Amino acid sequence: MRVYLDQAATSWPKPPEVLQAVERFFTQVGCNVNRGGYAAAYTAAEVVLETRERLCRLFGFDKPAQVIFTAGVTASLNQLLKGLLRPGDHLLVSALEHNAVMRPLAQLVEQGVSFDRLPAGPDGRLPEDLEGALELLLRPNTRMLVVTHASNVCGVLLPLARLGAFCRAHGLWFVVDAAQTGGVESIHMGAMGIDALAFAGHKGLLGPQGLGGFLVRRELAERMEPLVAGGTGSFSHLERMPNQLPDRFEAGTLNLPGIFGLHAALGWLERTGIDAVRQREQQLLERLLSQLDGLPDLRLLGPRDPAQRTAVAALDFPGRDNGEVAFQLDQAGIMVRCGLHCAPNAHRVLGSYPQGAVRLSAGWYNTPQEMDYTAQVIKRLIAG
Ligand code: PMP
């Protein structure tokens, strides 16, 4: 049996219409947008606009021109952090952030930006007195709060609406990394007070790799310097980047095969409904976890309650080498991700640093049989 349980890294397989849309791009469209005055280019431009509109609907936003395509969450967070923060600025981050936040921040620290981490408990959850904990960290120069919506290590969900309300009350920009939750958890930028949201096209959104982006409120977009400058196919008489959105942050040729694929994936998601996706993924993970509950020499990181987590299970096998466990799973055809998952501090919080953990993540296309098989293999491993 071949079981793909690394959906938190990238989802696989994709809905068949995603592949068909990418093929349609290459066989029937093939051109660029904003550059050609012919019918195919207008068709492509329509798909690009509709993709921005679908992303707005999914994320509770209403400004398609402020949906910016990039190569992924990493590129989006680099743009947002480096484009908005200036020497002397301070920001707050959660203790669970991915290196897509922490590494750009490390570069910014060298330029005089400083940050504090909001503490998290040993199961990854934020303090009960969240507002009190945030207030303790505030400084007169605090500009921004950046959080991941869910930990990519243990799946714990962060309370976006509460964090957003705090940011509004204290004049902070609220930037959210939705890599792990886009297409699975409901997100409403307006209701949650989110100023900028970074998304990955290739995880829960079920599109191709190499495409992601961010949705950003105008006030932030106007303060933000583009990290990459170049041709936009518009305002070509200017030798500086135009102010027009999304052009200002989309220099260079767009990833059109990726956008065609994402367009189809978002159509699939709209028809299927993210509640159905979440429910199915949770049922699958629950089926696995319920067979592992109470086993000796096995520790689940993060909260056990499915309402507080995504369909990600990070397992620590005390007394064993987690890398060896992942190898044994691979031998049995089960694909998982072992190590620190680009989030070393999350592992520190969860007590799994430096040994890391074995992460299994379920997606729409996994099956109950795969979960049963995986549980059996893990039980055999522990018994052996
Ligand atoms: N943030 C989180 C929480 C992630 O899980 C990931 C993907 N591992 C990223 C950021 C980076 O996403 P991408 O590789 O698509 O840029």
Short mmCIF file of C-alpha atoms and ligand atoms in Angstrom, two decimals:
data_model
loop_
_atom_site.label_atom_id
_atom_site.label_comp_id
_atom_site.label_asym_id
_atom_site.label_seq_id
_atom_site.Cartn_x
_atom_site.Cartn_y
_atom_site.Cartn_z
CA MET A 1 0.00 0.00 0.00
CA ARG A 2 1.22 3.52 -0.79
CA VAL A 3 -0.09 6.10 1.66
CA TYR A 4 0.66 9.79 1.28
CA LEU A 5 0.39 11.45 4.68
CA ASP A 6 2.41 14.59 4.07
CA GLN A 7 -0.51 16.80 3.08
CA ALA A 8 0.71 19.60 5.37
CA ALA A 9 3.81 19.92 3.19
CA THR A 10 1.90 19.83 -0.07
CA SER A 11 -1.41 18.23 -1.01
CA TRP A 12 -1.56 15.22 -3.30
CA PRO A 13 -3.31 14.18 -5.43
CA LYS A 14 -5.21 17.17 -6.81
CA PRO A 15 -8.79 17.25 -8.12
CA PRO A 16 -8.67 16.03 -11.77
CA GLU A 17 -9.98 19.37 -13.03
CA VAL A 18 -6.85 21.09 -11.71
CA LEU A 19 -4.70 19.00 -14.04
CA GLN A 20 -7.14 19.60 -16.90
CA ALA A 21 -7.00 23.37 -16.34
CA VAL A 22 -3.19 23.40 -16.42
CA GLU A 23 -3.31 21.34 -19.62
CA ARG A 24 -5.93 23.69 -21.09
CA PHE A 25 -3.61 26.59 -20.41
CA PHE A 26 -0.78 24.95 -22.36
CA THR A 27 -2.85 23.52 -25.20
CA GLN A 28 -5.43 26.26 -25.78
CA VAL A 29 -4.19 29.50 -24.23
CA GLY A 30 -0.43 29.59 -23.78
CA CYS A 31 0.04 33.36 -23.88
CA ASN A 32 0.84 36.08 -21.37
CA VAL A 33 -1.53 38.58 -19.76
CA ASN A 34 -1.26 42.38 -19.87
CA ARG A 35 1.13 41.98 -22.77
CA GLY A 36 -0.87 40.87 -25.81
CA GLY A 37 -3.82 42.61 -27.46
CA TYR A 38 -5.48 39.41 -28.72
CA ALA A 39 -8.39 37.22 -27.67
CA ALA A 40 -6.38 34.47 -25.91
CA ALA A 41 -4.74 37.09 -23.70
CA TYR A 42 -8.14 38.44 -22.70
CA THR A 43 -9.34 34.89 -21.86
CA ALA A 44 -6.28 34.39 -19.69
CA ALA A 45 -6.81 37.78 -18.01
CA GLU A 46 -10.39 36.78 -17.20
CA VAL A 47 -9.21 33.58 -15.50
CA VAL A 48 -6.66 35.59 -13.50
CA LEU A 49 -9.33 38.07 -12.37
CA GLU A 50 -11.77 35.29 -11.50
CA THR A 51 -9.08 33.58 -9.45
CA ARG A 52 -8.59 36.79 -7.46
CA GLU A 53 -12.37 36.99 -6.99
CA ARG A 54 -12.58 33.40 -5.80
CA LEU A 55 -9.79 34.04 -3.30
CA CYS A 56 -11.72 37.08 -2.03
CA ARG A 57 -14.84 34.97 -1.53
CA LEU A 58 -12.88 32.28 0.26
CA PHE A 59 -11.13 34.67 2.63
CA GLY A 60 -13.87 37.22 3.37
CA PHE A 61 -12.29 40.09 1.44
CA ASP A 62 -13.82 42.30 -1.23
CA LYS A 63 -10.96 43.86 -3.20
CA PRO A 64 -9.80 41.56 -6.04
CA ALA A 65 -7.17 44.11 -7.12
CA GLN A 66 -5.58 43.72 -3.69
CA VAL A 67 -5.03 40.00 -4.16
CA ILE A 68 -1.37 39.69 -5.11
CA PHE A 69 0.11 36.55 -6.69
CA THR A 70 3.58 35.46 -5.60
CA ALA A 71 5.58 32.23 -5.63
CA GLY A 72 4.09 31.18 -2.27
CA VAL A 73 3.69 32.00 1.39
CA THR A 74 7.43 32.48 1.80
CA ALA A 75 7.60 35.14 -0.92
CA SER A 76 4.43 36.76 0.44
CA LEU A 77 5.71 37.00 4.00
CA ASN A 78 9.04 38.38 2.81
CA GLN A 79 7.18 41.09 0.92
CA LEU A 80 4.88 41.93 3.83
CA LEU A 81 7.56 41.97 6.53
CA LYS A 82 10.36 43.61 4.60
CA GLY A 83 8.01 45.96 2.78
CA LEU A 84 6.31 47.25 5.93
CA LEU A 85 8.82 47.18 8.77
CA ARG A 86 11.45 49.89 9.23
CA PRO A 87 14.52 50.15 11.51
CA GLY A 88 13.30 50.91 15.03
CA ASP A 89 10.00 49.05 14.58
CA HIS A 90 8.97 46.30 17.00
CA LEU A 91 6.57 43.45 16.31
CA LEU A 92 5.04 40.47 18.04
CA VAL A 93 4.98 36.94 16.71
CA SER A 94 3.63 33.67 18.07
CA ALA A 95 6.09 31.14 19.45
CA LEU A 96 5.00 28.66 16.76
CA GLU A 97 6.07 30.51 13.62
CA HIS A 98 7.53 28.82 10.57
CA ASN A 99 10.93 29.91 9.28
CA ALA A 100 9.04 31.70 6.50
CA VAL A 101 8.41 34.32 9.21
CA MET A 102 11.47 33.84 11.42
CA ARG A 103 14.17 33.96 8.76
CA PRO A 104 13.05 37.21 7.13
CA LEU A 105 12.74 38.56 10.68
CA ALA A 106 16.31 37.52 11.46
CA GLN A 107 17.41 39.59 8.46
CA LEU A 108 15.30 42.52 9.63
CA VAL A 109 16.75 42.32 13.15
CA GLU A 110 20.14 43.07 11.60
CA GLN A 111 18.59 46.26 10.25
CA GLY A 112 17.27 47.40 13.63
CA VAL A 113 13.83 45.76 13.82
CA SER A 114 13.05 43.94 17.09
CA PHE A 115 10.44 41.36 18.06
CA ASP A 116 9.00 39.44 20.99
CA ARG A 117 7.35 36.05 20.99
CA LEU A 118 3.94 35.56 22.49
CA PRO A 119 4.38 32.53 24.74
CA ALA A 120 2.46 29.28 24.20
CA GLY A 121 1.77 26.38 26.57
CA PRO A 122 3.30 22.90 26.22
CA ASP A 123 0.40 21.86 23.96
CA GLY A 124 0.94 24.89 21.74
CA ARG A 125 -2.12 26.79 22.91
CA LEU A 126 -1.91 30.51 23.59
CA PRO A 127 -2.33 31.79 27.18
CA GLU A 128 -5.90 31.93 28.56
CA ASP A 129 -5.39 35.60 29.37
CA LEU A 130 -4.35 36.29 25.82
CA GLU A 131 -4.97 40.04 25.92
CA GLY A 132 -3.05 40.37 29.19
CA ALA A 133 -0.10 38.43 27.76
CA LEU A 134 -0.10 40.60 24.62
CA GLU A 135 -0.33 43.82 26.61
CA LEU A 136 2.76 42.87 28.61
CA LEU A 137 4.74 42.72 25.37
CA LEU A 138 3.49 45.93 23.78
CA ARG A 139 5.90 48.83 23.30
CA PRO A 140 5.27 52.30 21.93
CA ASN A 141 6.95 51.23 18.67
CA THR A 142 5.05 47.93 18.25
CA ARG A 143 3.62 47.98 14.72
CA MET A 144 2.49 44.48 13.90
CA LEU A 145 1.39 41.05 15.09
CA VAL A 146 2.25 38.09 12.85
CA VAL A 147 0.80 34.67 13.54
CA THR A 148 0.33 31.42 11.73
CA HIS A 149 -3.33 30.39 11.75
CA ALA A 150 -2.34 26.84 12.64
CA SER A 151 0.98 25.35 13.63
CA ASN A 152 2.49 23.36 10.78
CA VAL A 153 4.03 21.10 13.44
CA CYS A 154 1.16 20.09 15.72
CA GLY A 155 -1.88 21.65 14.00
CA VAL A 156 -3.01 23.77 16.97
CA LEU A 157 -5.31 26.57 15.80
CA LEU A 158 -4.74 30.14 16.92
CA PRO A 159 -7.74 32.33 17.83
CA LEU A 160 -7.64 34.78 14.93
CA ALA A 161 -10.77 36.77 15.80
CA ARG A 162 -9.53 37.48 19.32
CA LEU A 163 -6.07 38.41 18.10
CA GLY A 164 -7.57 40.61 15.39
CA ALA A 165 -9.74 42.44 17.91
CA PHE A 166 -6.66 43.09 20.05
CA CYS A 167 -4.77 44.45 17.05
CA ARG A 168 -7.65 46.77 16.14
CA ALA A 169 -7.90 48.05 19.71
CA HIS A 170 -4.15 48.76 19.86
CA GLY A 171 -3.51 50.04 16.33
CA LEU A 172 -1.37 47.07 15.24
CA TRP A 173 -1.30 45.57 11.76
CA PHE A 174 -2.48 41.98 11.88
CA VAL A 175 -0.66 39.68 9.44
CA VAL A 176 -1.71 36.03 9.18
CA ASP A 177 0.12 33.07 7.66
CA ALA A 178 -2.69 30.85 6.35
CA ALA A 179 -0.38 28.22 4.79
CA GLN A 180 -1.89 25.44 6.89
CA THR A 181 -5.52 26.50 6.90
CA GLY A 182 -6.42 28.06 3.55
CA GLY A 183 -9.15 25.89 2.00
CA VAL A 184 -9.76 23.95 5.22
CA GLU A 185 -10.64 26.38 8.02
CA SER A 186 -13.00 29.29 7.60
CA ILE A 187 -11.24 32.63 7.47
CA HIS A 188 -12.96 36.00 7.16
CA MET A 189 -10.48 38.85 6.92
CA GLY A 190 -13.12 41.51 7.57
CA ALA A 191 -14.73 39.85 10.57
CA MET A 192 -11.38 38.75 12.03
CA GLY A 193 -9.68 42.11 11.58
CA ILE A 194 -6.92 40.68 9.39
CA ASP A 195 -4.90 43.31 7.50
CA ALA A 196 -2.87 40.94 5.35
CA LEU A 197 -3.22 37.22 4.74
CA ALA A 198 -0.57 35.07 3.08
CA PHE A 199 -1.73 31.87 1.35
CA ALA A 200 -0.12 28.89 -0.37
CA GLY A 201 -1.82 27.60 -3.51
CA HIS A 202 -0.48 24.07 -3.19
CA LYS A 203 -1.59 22.86 0.25
CA GLY A 204 -5.24 22.96 1.35
CA LEU A 205 -6.17 25.03 -1.70
CA LEU A 206 -5.24 21.96 -3.82
CA GLY A 207 -3.58 23.93 -6.62
CA PRO A 208 -0.13 23.51 -8.19
CA GLN A 209 3.13 24.28 -6.39
CA GLY A 210 5.05 27.48 -6.98
CA LEU A 211 2.04 29.74 -6.60
CA GLY A 212 0.65 31.57 -3.60
CA GLY A 213 0.03 35.13 -2.69
CA PHE A 214 -1.37 37.59 -0.24
CA LEU A 215 -4.50 39.67 0.24
CA VAL A 216 -3.78 43.07 1.68
CA ARG A 217 -5.75 46.08 2.88
CA ARG A 218 -5.09 49.27 0.93
CA GLU A 219 -3.65 51.16 3.88
CA LEU A 220 -0.84 48.60 4.19
CA ALA A 221 -0.33 48.26 0.44
CA GLU A 222 0.21 52.01 0.21
CA ARG A 223 2.94 51.93 2.85
CA MET A 224 4.67 48.90 1.43
CA GLU A 225 7.76 49.05 -0.80
CA PRO A 226 7.79 46.40 -3.57
CA LEU A 227 10.68 43.97 -2.98
CA VAL A 228 10.84 43.06 -6.64
CA ALA A 229 10.66 45.68 -9.38
CA GLY A 230 10.31 45.13 -13.10
CA GLY A 231 7.89 44.99 -16.01
CA THR A 232 4.19 44.77 -15.34
CA GLY A 233 2.89 45.19 -18.89
CA SER A 234 1.18 48.36 -17.66
CA PHE A 235 2.31 52.01 -17.28
CA SER A 236 5.33 51.12 -19.39
CA HIS A 237 6.25 54.79 -19.82
CA LEU A 238 7.28 54.81 -16.13
CA GLU A 239 10.74 53.65 -15.09
CA ARG A 240 9.57 53.16 -11.53
CA MET A 241 7.00 50.71 -10.20
CA PRO A 242 3.41 51.89 -10.77
CA ASN A 243 1.18 52.54 -7.75
CA GLN A 244 -1.64 50.55 -9.34
CA LEU A 245 -2.63 47.33 -7.57
CA PRO A 246 -2.00 44.46 -8.06
CA ASP A 247 0.66 45.53 -10.59
CA ARG A 248 2.82 47.23 -7.95
CA PHE A 249 3.66 43.86 -6.37
CA GLU A 250 3.52 41.64 -9.45
CA ALA A 251 6.59 42.52 -11.54
CA GLY A 252 7.48 39.89 -14.13
CA THR A 253 5.44 37.24 -15.90
CA LEU A 254 2.76 35.66 -13.72
CA ASN A 255 2.65 31.91 -13.10
CA LEU A 256 -0.30 31.40 -15.46
CA PRO A 257 -0.25 27.58 -15.56
CA GLY A 258 -0.38 27.73 -11.77
CA ILE A 259 -3.17 30.31 -11.75
CA PHE A 260 -5.26 28.23 -14.18
CA GLY A 261 -4.79 25.24 -11.87
CA LEU A 262 -5.64 27.26 -8.76
CA HIS A 263 -8.70 28.72 -10.49
CA ALA A 264 -10.01 25.19 -11.05
CA ALA A 265 -9.06 24.10 -7.52
CA LEU A 266 -10.96 27.05 -6.03
CA GLY A 267 -13.97 26.13 -8.17
CA TRP A 268 -13.77 22.58 -6.79
CA LEU A 269 -13.52 23.94 -3.23
CA GLU A 270 -16.53 26.22 -3.73
CA ARG A 271 -18.64 23.31 -4.91
CA THR A 272 -17.39 20.92 -2.24
CA GLY A 273 -17.44 23.42 0.62
CA ILE A 274 -14.62 23.83 3.11
CA ASP A 275 -16.81 22.53 5.94
CA ALA A 276 -17.05 19.20 4.13
CA VAL A 277 -13.29 19.21 3.57
CA ARG A 278 -12.55 19.96 7.22
CA GLN A 279 -15.00 17.34 8.41
CA ARG A 280 -13.56 14.65 6.19
CA GLU A 281 -9.97 15.42 7.13
CA GLN A 282 -10.84 15.47 10.82
CA GLN A 283 -12.67 12.15 10.57
CA LEU A 284 -9.67 10.58 8.88
CA LEU A 285 -7.23 11.86 11.49
CA GLU A 286 -9.56 10.92 14.32
CA ARG A 287 -9.76 7.39 12.93
CA LEU A 288 -5.98 7.16 13.12
CA LEU A 289 -5.57 8.83 16.52
CA SER A 290 -8.33 6.83 18.20
CA GLN A 291 -6.37 3.67 17.36
CA LEU A 292 -3.19 5.13 18.83
CA ASP A 293 -4.69 6.60 22.03
CA GLY A 294 -3.13 5.18 25.15
CA LEU A 295 -0.27 3.36 23.41
CA PRO A 296 2.93 3.37 25.45
CA ASP A 297 6.06 5.09 24.13
CA LEU A 298 4.07 7.45 21.97
CA ARG A 299 3.33 11.11 22.57
CA LEU A 300 0.98 13.23 20.45
CA LEU A 301 2.13 16.84 20.31
CA GLY A 302 -0.46 19.61 20.58
CA PRO A 303 -4.07 19.36 21.71
CA ARG A 304 -5.94 16.06 21.27
CA ASP A 305 -9.31 17.78 20.76
CA PRO A 306 -10.11 17.88 16.98
CA ALA A 307 -11.88 21.23 17.40
CA GLN A 308 -8.58 22.81 18.38
CA ARG A 309 -6.41 21.47 15.60
CA THR A 310 -6.04 20.82 11.89
CA ALA A 311 -5.71 17.26 10.55
CA VAL A 312 -2.04 17.10 11.50
CA ALA A 313 -0.61 14.67 14.04
CA ALA A 314 2.96 15.14 15.22
CA LEU A 315 4.14 12.04 17.04
CA ASP A 316 7.13 11.73 19.29
CA PHE A 317 8.37 8.23 20.04
CA PRO A 318 10.32 8.60 23.28
CA GLY A 319 13.08 6.04 23.55
CA ARG A 320 13.29 5.70 19.79
CA ASP A 321 14.92 7.66 17.02
CA ASN A 322 12.06 9.48 15.28
CA GLY A 323 14.06 9.47 12.04
CA GLU A 324 14.25 5.69 12.23
CA VAL A 325 10.47 5.53 12.81
CA ALA A 326 9.87 7.65 9.68
CA PHE A 327 12.21 5.34 7.76
CA GLN A 328 10.26 2.28 8.92
CA LEU A 329 7.00 3.95 7.89
CA ASP A 330 8.48 4.67 4.48
CA GLN A 331 9.49 1.01 4.18
CA ALA A 332 5.82 0.21 4.74
CA GLY A 333 4.82 2.67 2.00
CA ILE A 334 3.68 5.45 4.36
CA MET A 335 5.03 8.88 3.49
CA VAL A 336 5.43 11.23 6.46
CA ARG A 337 7.70 14.08 7.39
CA CYS A 338 10.19 13.79 10.22
CA GLY A 339 12.40 16.48 11.75
CA LEU A 340 11.85 20.06 12.84
CA HIS A 341 9.46 21.05 10.04
CA CYS A 342 11.10 24.49 9.52
CA ALA A 343 9.74 25.56 12.91
CA PRO A 344 12.41 24.90 15.55
CA ASN A 345 10.82 27.11 18.20
CA ALA A 346 7.48 25.33 17.86
CA HIS A 347 9.34 22.14 18.72
CA ARG A 348 10.95 23.87 21.71
CA VAL A 349 7.49 24.86 22.94
CA LEU A 350 6.13 21.33 22.41
CA GLY A 351 9.12 19.68 24.10
CA SER A 352 10.34 17.95 20.95
CA TYR A 353 13.54 19.89 20.33
CA PRO A 354 16.07 18.83 19.11
CA GLN A 355 14.79 15.33 18.36
CA GLY A 356 11.88 16.59 16.23
CA ALA A 357 8.77 14.54 15.56
CA VAL A 358 7.10 12.34 12.98
CA ARG A 359 4.34 14.35 11.34
CA LEU A 360 1.38 12.68 9.64
CA SER A 361 -1.11 14.92 7.89
CA ALA A 362 -4.36 13.84 6.25
CA GLY A 363 -6.12 15.36 3.27
CA TRP A 364 -9.32 15.03 1.26
CA TYR A 365 -8.04 12.16 -0.88
CA ASN A 366 -6.85 9.94 1.97
CA THR A 367 -9.08 7.02 2.89
CA PRO A 368 -10.23 5.34 6.12
CA GLN A 369 -8.42 2.17 4.99
CA GLU A 370 -5.16 4.11 4.77
CA MET A 371 -5.67 5.35 8.32
CA ASP A 372 -6.29 1.81 9.59
CA TYR A 373 -3.23 0.51 7.80
CA THR A 374 -1.07 3.34 9.21
CA ALA A 375 -2.34 2.69 12.75
CA GLN A 376 -1.50 -1.01 12.38
CA VAL A 377 2.02 -0.28 11.16
CA ILE A 378 2.65 2.16 14.03
CA LYS A 379 1.35 -0.34 16.58
CA ARG A 380 3.60 -3.04 15.12
CA LEU A 381 6.56 -0.69 15.27
CA ILE A 382 5.96 0.11 18.92
CA ALA A 383 5.43 -3.54 19.82
CA GLY A 384 8.57 -4.59 17.94
N1 PMP B 1 4.18 28.88 6.76
C1 PMP B 1 3.75 27.69 7.17
C2 PMP B 1 3.00 27.59 8.48
C3 PMP B 1 3.96 26.56 6.38
O1 PMP B 1 3.53 25.37 6.79
C4 PMP B 1 4.66 26.70 5.15
C5 PMP B 1 4.92 25.50 4.26
N2 PMP B 1 5.65 24.49 4.90
C6 PMP B 1 5.10 27.97 4.77
C7 PMP B 1 4.84 29.03 5.60
C8 PMP B 1 5.83 28.18 3.48
O2 PMP B 1 5.01 27.97 2.38
P1 PMP B 1 5.59 27.93 0.89
O3 PMP B 1 6.64 26.84 0.94
O4 PMP B 1 4.44 27.59 0.04
O5 PMP B 1 6.20 29.24 0.62
#
